[in-house]
Short mmCIF file of C-alpha atoms in Angstrom, two decimals:
data_model
loop_
_atom_site.label_atom_id
_atom_site.label_comp_id
_atom_site.label_asym_id
_atom_site.label_seq_id
_atom_site.Cartn_x
_atom_site.Cartn_y
_atom_site.Cartn_z
CA MET A 23 -15.38 -19.08 12.09
CA ARG A 24 -12.10 -19.19 10.32
CA GLN A 25 -11.26 -15.99 8.81
CA ALA A 26 -12.90 -14.65 12.30
CA TYR A 27 -9.75 -16.37 13.68
CA HIS A 28 -7.12 -15.26 10.91
CA LEU A 29 -8.21 -11.81 11.48
CA GLY A 30 -8.45 -11.62 15.57
CA ALA A 31 -11.76 -11.48 15.65
CA TYR A 32 -11.90 -13.63 18.46
CA PRO A 33 -15.39 -12.60 20.48
CA GLN A 34 -17.01 -13.23 16.48
CA ALA A 35 -14.65 -16.42 16.02
CA LEU A 36 -15.80 -17.87 19.21
CA ALA A 37 -20.05 -16.61 18.24
CA TYR A 38 -19.27 -18.53 14.62
CA ALA A 39 -18.19 -22.06 16.22
CA ASP A 40 -20.96 -22.01 18.69
CA SER A 41 -23.21 -21.37 15.49
CA ALA A 42 -21.28 -24.33 13.48
CA ALA A 43 -22.27 -26.67 16.54
CA ARG A 44 -25.02 -26.52 16.25
CA TYR A 45 -25.58 -27.45 12.95
CA ALA A 46 -22.72 -29.59 12.89
CA PRO A 47 -22.03 -30.73 16.62
CA ASP A 48 -19.54 -33.56 15.38
CA VAL A 49 -17.59 -31.64 12.97
CA PRO A 50 -13.93 -31.87 14.92
CA ASP A 51 -12.59 -28.33 13.70
CA ILE A 52 -15.01 -26.70 15.47
CA PRO A 53 -13.88 -27.15 18.73
CA TYR A 54 -10.37 -27.13 17.66
CA TYR A 55 -10.89 -24.03 16.76
CA ARG A 56 -11.81 -23.12 19.88
CA GLY A 57 -8.96 -24.20 21.10
CA LEU A 58 -6.53 -22.16 18.88
CA ILE A 59 -8.54 -19.11 19.42
CA TYR A 60 -8.54 -19.54 23.27
CA THR A 61 -4.68 -20.40 23.18
CA ARG A 62 -4.33 -17.08 21.49
CA LEU A 63 -6.15 -15.57 24.47
CA ASN A 64 -3.97 -17.17 26.88
CA ARG A 65 -6.60 -19.27 27.93
CA PHE A 66 -4.98 -22.70 28.29
CA ASP A 67 -7.45 -24.30 30.82
CA LEU A 68 -10.05 -23.97 28.04
CA SER A 69 -8.03 -24.43 25.18
CA GLU A 70 -6.72 -27.80 26.72
CA PRO A 71 -10.60 -29.11 26.59
CA ALA A 72 -11.29 -27.44 23.42
CA TYR A 73 -8.35 -29.84 21.68
CA ARG A 74 -9.30 -33.14 23.11
CA ARG A 75 -13.13 -32.59 22.28
CA ALA A 76 -11.33 -32.41 18.51
CA LEU A 77 -9.69 -35.71 19.61
CA GLU A 78 -12.51 -37.35 21.17
CA ILE A 79 -14.74 -37.04 17.97
CA ASP A 80 -11.98 -37.86 15.58
CA PRO A 81 -9.22 -40.07 17.53
CA THR A 82 -7.04 -39.39 13.76
CA TYR A 83 -7.67 -35.48 13.90
CA ARG A 84 -4.43 -34.03 13.31
CA ALA A 85 -2.86 -31.03 14.52
CA ALA A 86 -4.36 -31.36 17.78
CA TRP A 87 -2.08 -33.42 20.25
CA PHE A 88 0.67 -30.99 19.06
CA LYS A 89 -1.07 -27.41 19.84
CA LEU A 90 -1.67 -29.61 23.10
CA GLY A 91 2.19 -29.89 23.13
CA ASN A 92 2.50 -26.08 22.43
CA ASP A 93 0.16 -25.06 25.25
CA ALA A 94 2.30 -26.84 27.55
CA PHE A 95 5.68 -25.32 25.86
CA LEU A 96 4.09 -21.79 26.14
CA GLN A 97 3.24 -22.53 30.35
CA GLY A 98 6.98 -23.81 30.64
CA GLN A 99 5.85 -27.32 30.86
CA TYR A 100 8.73 -28.90 28.65
CA HIS A 101 8.88 -32.69 29.12
CA GLU A 102 5.33 -32.14 28.65
CA ALA A 103 5.15 -31.14 25.57
CA ILE A 104 8.19 -33.20 24.01
CA ARG A 105 5.75 -35.55 25.70
CA LEU A 106 3.17 -34.31 23.49
CA TYR A 107 4.78 -33.92 20.30
CA ARG A 108 5.30 -37.46 20.51
CA LYS A 109 1.56 -38.22 20.52
CA GLU A 110 1.30 -36.30 17.47
CA LEU A 111 4.24 -37.96 15.91
CA ASN A 112 3.08 -41.41 16.94
CA LEU A 113 -0.85 -40.64 15.66
CA ILE A 114 0.72 -39.88 12.52
CA HIS A 115 3.02 -43.04 12.43
CA THR A 116 0.62 -45.39 13.27
CA SER A 117 -2.69 -44.29 11.07
CA ASP A 118 -4.18 -46.71 8.48
CA ALA A 119 -3.15 -46.49 4.94
CA GLU A 120 -6.23 -44.55 3.97
CA THR A 121 -6.36 -42.48 6.78
CA ARG A 122 -2.27 -41.53 6.12
CA GLN A 123 -3.45 -40.58 2.62
CA ARG A 124 -5.91 -38.07 3.80
CA TYR A 125 -4.11 -36.42 6.09
CA ARG A 126 -0.83 -36.84 3.48
CA GLU A 127 -0.43 -33.13 2.58
CA VAL A 128 -0.88 -32.55 5.74
CA ASP A 129 1.52 -34.47 7.31
CA GLU A 130 4.02 -33.69 5.25
CA ASP A 131 4.26 -30.24 6.33
CA ALA A 132 3.36 -31.05 9.92
CA LEU A 133 6.70 -33.87 10.44
CA PRO A 134 9.28 -30.95 10.37
CA LEU A 135 7.51 -28.84 12.35
CA ILE A 136 6.96 -31.45 15.02
CA TRP A 137 10.87 -32.46 15.36
CA MET A 138 11.49 -28.85 15.38
CA GLN A 139 9.14 -27.88 18.46
CA MET A 140 10.54 -30.97 20.24
CA GLY A 141 14.39 -29.59 19.23
CA ARG A 142 13.32 -26.40 20.92
CA ALA A 143 12.11 -28.00 24.10
CA HIS A 144 15.13 -30.34 24.60
CA ALA A 145 17.30 -27.12 24.21
CA LEU A 146 15.67 -25.48 26.92
CA LEU A 147 15.73 -28.34 29.07
CA ASN A 148 19.56 -27.85 28.37
CA GLN A 149 19.18 -31.63 26.67
CA ALA A 150 21.95 -30.86 23.50
CA ASP A 151 22.35 -33.75 21.78
CA SER A 152 18.73 -34.48 22.17
CA ALA A 153 18.12 -30.65 20.26
CA ARG A 154 20.48 -31.68 17.90
CA ALA A 155 19.05 -35.00 16.55
CA ALA A 156 15.67 -33.30 16.88
CA TYR A 157 16.80 -30.63 14.28
CA VAL A 158 18.94 -32.71 12.19
CA GLN A 159 15.01 -34.51 11.77
CA ALA A 160 13.68 -31.23 10.93
CA ILE A 161 16.35 -30.58 8.68
CA GLU A 162 16.04 -33.57 6.98
CA LEU A 163 12.67 -33.44 6.40
CA ASP A 164 12.54 -30.29 4.77
CA SER A 165 16.37 -28.92 3.51
CA THR A 166 15.02 -25.19 3.21
CA ASN A 167 13.90 -24.98 6.90
CA ALA A 168 15.52 -22.26 7.65
CA GLN A 169 13.93 -21.62 11.51
CA ALA A 170 15.54 -25.02 12.04
CA TYR A 171 18.84 -24.11 10.73
CA ALA A 172 18.82 -20.74 12.88
CA TRP A 173 18.10 -23.24 15.72
CA LEU A 174 20.94 -25.40 15.23
CA SER A 175 23.11 -22.37 15.18
CA GLU A 176 21.71 -21.33 18.53
CA LEU A 177 22.91 -24.56 19.91
CA ALA A 178 26.12 -24.54 18.61
CA GLU A 179 27.02 -20.83 19.71
CA SER A 180 25.93 -22.26 23.27
CA GLN A 181 28.55 -24.54 23.22
CA GLY A 182 31.22 -22.33 21.80
CA GLU A 183 31.07 -23.53 18.34
CA LEU A 184 31.34 -20.22 16.54
CA ASP A 185 32.50 -21.25 13.40
CA GLU A 186 29.25 -23.82 12.78
CA ALA A 187 27.42 -21.65 13.80
CA ILE A 188 27.59 -18.75 11.48
CA ARG A 189 28.16 -21.56 8.66
CA LEU A 190 24.27 -22.53 9.92
CA ALA A 191 22.91 -18.84 10.59
CA ARG A 192 23.99 -18.28 6.97
CA ARG A 193 22.03 -20.55 5.75
CA ALA A 194 19.30 -19.73 7.93
CA HIS A 195 19.56 -16.31 6.30
CA ASP A 196 20.36 -17.34 2.34
CA LEU A 197 16.99 -19.30 2.71
CA GLU A 198 14.99 -15.93 4.19
CA PRO A 199 17.18 -13.52 3.33
CA GLN A 200 14.48 -10.55 4.82
CA ASN A 201 13.43 -12.59 8.21
CA LEU A 202 14.99 -10.35 10.44
CA ASP A 203 15.58 -12.71 13.39
CA TYR A 204 17.96 -14.12 10.56
CA ALA A 205 20.22 -11.24 10.35
CA TYR A 206 20.24 -10.77 14.28
CA LEU A 207 21.66 -13.87 14.33
CA LEU A 208 24.60 -13.90 11.52
CA GLY A 209 24.98 -10.25 12.43
CA SER A 210 25.45 -10.71 15.96
CA LEU A 211 28.28 -13.88 15.39
CA LEU A 212 29.99 -12.28 12.93
CA ASN A 213 30.73 -9.05 15.07
CA ARG A 214 32.21 -11.10 18.46
CA THR A 215 34.19 -13.37 15.79
CA GLY A 216 35.35 -10.00 14.95
CA GLN A 217 34.16 -9.30 11.16
CA ALA A 218 32.29 -6.41 12.19
CA GLY A 219 32.05 -4.74 8.68
CA ALA A 220 29.91 -7.75 7.60
CA ALA A 221 27.98 -7.25 10.58
CA VAL A 222 27.16 -3.48 10.34
CA PRO A 223 24.87 -4.09 6.80
CA LEU A 224 23.13 -7.00 8.71
CA LEU A 225 22.17 -5.90 12.15
CA GLY A 226 21.58 -2.09 10.52
CA GLN A 227 18.77 -3.96 8.75
CA VAL A 228 17.63 -5.57 11.58
CA VAL A 229 18.03 -1.94 13.83
CA GLN A 230 16.20 -0.31 10.89
CA HIS A 231 12.56 -2.55 11.38
CA ARG A 232 13.08 -3.14 14.89
CA PRO A 233 14.07 0.54 16.59
CA TRP A 234 13.69 -1.25 19.88
CA HIS A 235 15.69 -4.05 19.30
CA GLU A 236 18.27 -3.80 22.58
CA GLY A 237 20.49 -6.13 21.32
CA ALA A 238 20.49 -5.33 17.72
CA THR A 239 21.40 -1.92 18.95
CA TYR A 240 24.47 -3.13 21.05
CA ASN A 241 25.89 -4.85 18.13
CA LEU A 242 25.93 -2.18 15.89
CA GLY A 243 27.06 -0.10 18.17
CA GLN A 244 30.19 -2.29 18.67
CA ALA A 245 30.44 -3.36 14.93
CA LEU A 246 30.31 0.42 13.72
CA ILE A 247 33.66 1.22 16.05
CA ARG A 248 35.38 -1.89 15.53
CA ALA A 249 34.99 -0.63 11.82
CA GLY A 250 36.60 2.46 12.86
CA GLN A 251 33.13 4.58 12.68
CA ARG A 252 33.64 5.23 16.73
CA GLU A 253 31.02 8.47 16.59
CA GLN A 254 27.62 6.52 15.11
CA GLY A 255 28.95 3.35 17.08
CA GLN A 256 28.41 6.04 20.39
CA ALA A 257 25.13 7.21 18.99
CA PHE A 258 23.66 3.34 19.50
CA LEU A 259 25.51 2.62 22.07
CA SER A 260 24.22 5.67 24.19
CA ARG A 261 20.90 4.31 23.50
CA VAL A 262 21.19 0.48 24.89
CA ASP A 263 20.64 1.67 28.78
CA THR A 264 16.96 3.21 27.47
CA LEU A 265 16.04 0.49 25.56
CA GLN A 266 16.82 -2.05 28.15
CA ALA A 267 14.23 -0.14 30.57
CA LEU A 268 11.74 0.08 27.92
CA GLU A 269 12.61 -3.72 27.16
CA ALA A 270 11.96 -4.80 31.09
CA GLU A 271 8.84 -2.38 31.35
CA VAL A 272 7.54 -4.36 28.19
CA ALA A 273 8.35 -8.24 29.54
CA ALA A 274 6.91 -7.09 32.99
CA ALA A 275 3.36 -6.07 31.09
CA GLN A 276 3.45 -9.14 29.71
CA ALA A 277 4.09 -11.02 32.77
CA ALA A 278 1.80 -9.52 34.39
CA ALA A 279 -0.91 -9.78 31.28
CA TYR A 280 -0.30 -13.93 30.98
CA GLN A 281 -0.68 -14.11 35.26
CA GLN A 282 -3.97 -12.03 34.25
CA PRO A 283 -5.47 -13.17 31.21
CA GLN A 284 -8.89 -12.47 32.55
CA ASN A 285 -7.64 -8.72 33.68
CA ARG A 286 -8.47 -6.10 30.50
CA ARG A 287 -6.49 -3.52 32.16
CA ARG A 288 -3.27 -5.60 32.11
CA TRP A 289 -3.55 -5.93 28.21
CA LEU A 290 -4.46 -2.21 27.57
CA ASP A 291 -1.11 -1.68 29.26
CA LEU A 292 0.31 -4.06 27.08
CA ALA A 293 -0.81 -2.71 24.31
CA ASP A 294 -0.17 0.94 25.12
CA LEU A 295 3.75 -0.33 25.89
CA LEU A 296 4.30 -2.27 22.14
CA LEU A 297 2.53 1.01 20.42
CA GLY A 298 5.38 3.60 22.32
CA THR A 299 8.05 0.64 20.93
CA GLY A 300 6.90 0.50 17.58
CA ARG A 301 6.05 -2.90 17.75
CA LEU A 302 3.08 -2.87 16.06
CA GLN A 303 1.58 -6.65 15.60
CA GLU A 304 2.44 -7.51 19.32
CA ALA A 305 -0.06 -4.27 19.99
CA MET A 306 -2.36 -5.55 17.84
CA ASP A 307 -1.88 -9.20 19.38
CA ALA A 308 -2.58 -7.96 22.75
CA LEU A 309 -5.77 -5.80 21.26
CA SER A 310 -7.18 -8.01 20.49
CA VAL A 311 -7.39 -9.64 23.90
CA ALA A 312 -9.15 -6.98 25.36
CA HIS A 313 -11.60 -6.86 22.41
CA TYR A 314 -12.36 -10.31 23.54
CA LEU A 315 -12.94 -9.21 27.51
CA GLU A 316 -14.60 -6.62 26.06
CA PRO A 317 -16.08 -6.88 22.78
CA GLY A 318 -18.46 -3.39 22.58
CA ASP A 319 -15.51 -0.97 23.37
CA LEU A 320 -15.84 0.97 20.65
CA ALA A 321 -12.59 2.58 21.25
CA VAL A 322 -10.65 -0.69 21.19
CA GLN A 323 -11.99 -1.43 17.81
CA ASN A 324 -10.85 1.87 16.67
CA ASP A 325 -7.14 1.19 17.69
CA MET A 326 -7.23 -2.32 16.44
CA ALA A 327 -9.02 -0.93 13.13
CA ASN A 328 -5.96 2.32 13.39
CA LEU A 329 -3.39 -0.90 13.83
CA VAL A 330 -4.57 -2.33 10.80
CA LEU A 331 -3.80 0.77 8.22
CA ALA A 332 -0.50 0.93 9.89
CA LEU A 333 0.49 -2.51 9.13
CA GLY A 334 -0.18 -2.19 4.88
CA ASP A 335 -4.19 -3.90 4.65
CA THR A 336 -6.29 -1.02 3.64
CA LEU A 337 -8.87 -3.10 2.57
CA GLN A 338 -9.59 -4.68 6.07
CA ALA A 339 -8.81 -1.37 7.44
CA LEU A 340 -12.00 -0.25 5.58
CA HIS A 341 -14.12 -3.08 6.88
CA ARG A 342 -13.12 -2.28 10.29
CA PHE A 343 -14.23 1.11 9.78
CA ARG A 344 -17.48 0.89 8.70
CA ALA A 345 -18.20 -2.01 11.54
CA ILE A 346 -17.63 0.34 13.56
CA VAL A 347 -19.96 3.29 12.34
CA GLN A 348 -22.50 0.82 11.43
CA GLN A 349 -22.88 0.16 15.81
CA ASP A 350 -22.67 3.74 17.05
CA SER A 351 -23.02 6.46 13.92
CA THR A 352 -21.77 9.03 16.59
CA PHE A 353 -18.55 7.42 17.04
CA ALA A 354 -16.94 10.37 15.38
CA ASP A 355 -13.09 9.27 15.74
CA GLY A 356 -14.97 6.21 13.42
CA TRP A 357 -15.92 8.56 10.94
CA PHE A 358 -12.76 10.29 10.39
CA ASN A 359 -10.87 7.45 10.43
CA LEU A 360 -12.39 6.39 7.88
CA GLY A 361 -12.10 9.26 5.92
CA VAL A 362 -8.56 8.94 6.54
CA VAL A 363 -8.92 5.22 4.66
CA TYR A 364 -11.15 6.60 1.67
CA ALA A 365 -8.50 9.73 1.03
CA VAL A 366 -5.84 7.01 1.44
CA SER A 367 -7.57 4.60 -1.41
CA GLY A 368 -8.20 7.86 -3.41
CA ASP A 369 -11.67 8.04 -2.97
CA TYR A 370 -11.96 11.58 -2.17
CA GLU A 371 -15.69 12.16 -2.15
CA ALA A 372 -16.52 9.38 0.54
CA ALA A 373 -13.82 10.54 2.53
CA ARG A 374 -15.52 14.55 2.14
CA GLU A 375 -19.00 12.60 3.71
CA ALA A 376 -17.35 10.89 6.29
CA TRP A 377 -15.09 13.72 7.56
CA ASN A 378 -18.61 15.66 7.36
CA ARG A 379 -20.44 13.08 9.45
CA THR A 380 -17.15 13.49 11.64
CA LEU A 381 -18.25 16.64 12.15
CA GLN A 382 -21.84 16.86 12.65
CA GLN A 383 -20.64 14.34 15.84
CA ALA A 384 -17.92 16.62 17.01
CA PRO A 385 -17.94 20.26 15.32
CA ASP A 386 -14.40 20.89 17.11
CA HIS A 387 -12.64 17.98 15.65
CA PRO A 388 -9.62 20.25 14.48
CA GLU A 389 -8.29 17.46 12.27
CA ALA A 390 -10.89 17.29 10.02
CA ARG A 391 -11.44 20.58 9.23
CA ALA A 392 -8.23 20.70 8.60
CA TYR A 393 -8.70 17.58 5.94
CA LEU A 394 -11.92 19.51 4.91
CA ARG A 395 -9.98 22.63 4.02
CA ARG A 396 -7.37 20.87 2.45
CA LEU A 397 -9.84 19.43 -0.07
CA ALA A 398 -11.37 22.38 -0.44
CA GLU A 399 -8.19 24.51 -1.31
CA ALA A 400 -6.77 21.68 -3.75
CA PRO A 401 -9.30 19.33 -5.54
CA PRO A 402 -7.23 16.18 -6.40
CA PRO A 403 -7.09 15.34 -9.98
CA ARG A 404 -10.65 13.55 -11.23
#
């Protein structure tokens, strides 16, 4: 159940949960994971009773109140989210000694996260002082909490405290230099305060990895012009209108999918848009919902496996493509893509066999013929 959940295989995860519950109906992890799955599927009407069932089984069970708070947060119910986060805090602080010892490591990791999320809810309610206090509490519990520094930076920026915002953003970036969100936050602040030379490499890093990012593209264009590279800067600025239109299209598709979570077509449309802009992980999330709504659609499973491969997990892609052709041995695209994964992995004989199986099902498949011809003309070294 847990493995299927983490792989985004939600129909299988729910099936395992049902099976586990038949053997152990009083294990709170089972409804808790059901709640996690339904949250991912934007089915808050189903996730809430699942989390509450975990708490009925074990009133000391950790994270269920927190997840209920996150569900409220995702629906824009920030006052309710804060109330539920406080219930999680209260559970941690009022448990008896034996329970606290049992959950000691869990609680140590959870407390900064709870305070951070509470601060975020306060910030979105324009309660700046309460938000700041919550973020500071999170940092006192974990001084390496980069996200708390970043959100404190955003809070400082919103109040015009730009020097403090830069200091905090730099701290977040120093803690996690590969995090593109923190690179954008620091880069945009440096650009805003006239430090274009320092902003360019940070914003360039974001645009390189997220070419759809309208804010980073705009700020990079501005920073390059200010740094004396007018032609390059104008080239980036010329993309902004197109990116704004694409972002508006994606936002509209997201809103439609969230409003109609059982409408499979909405999720497929959203996945197509996200793929078109290069947002692979987000596209994977949307396809996972579509897969849940119709588990037998091999084309969606094939797209998901291709995304797993594009995201760099060759082994998981191999497992997914094998599962597809096991379900339907006549599915030509599944055999073709299985051959690609074998070739990437260096197993050329298996790739040859998979591409031959492709041609058995689709004799005119051009890519399979081309790849087999390439293997015949220049067989790889053994």
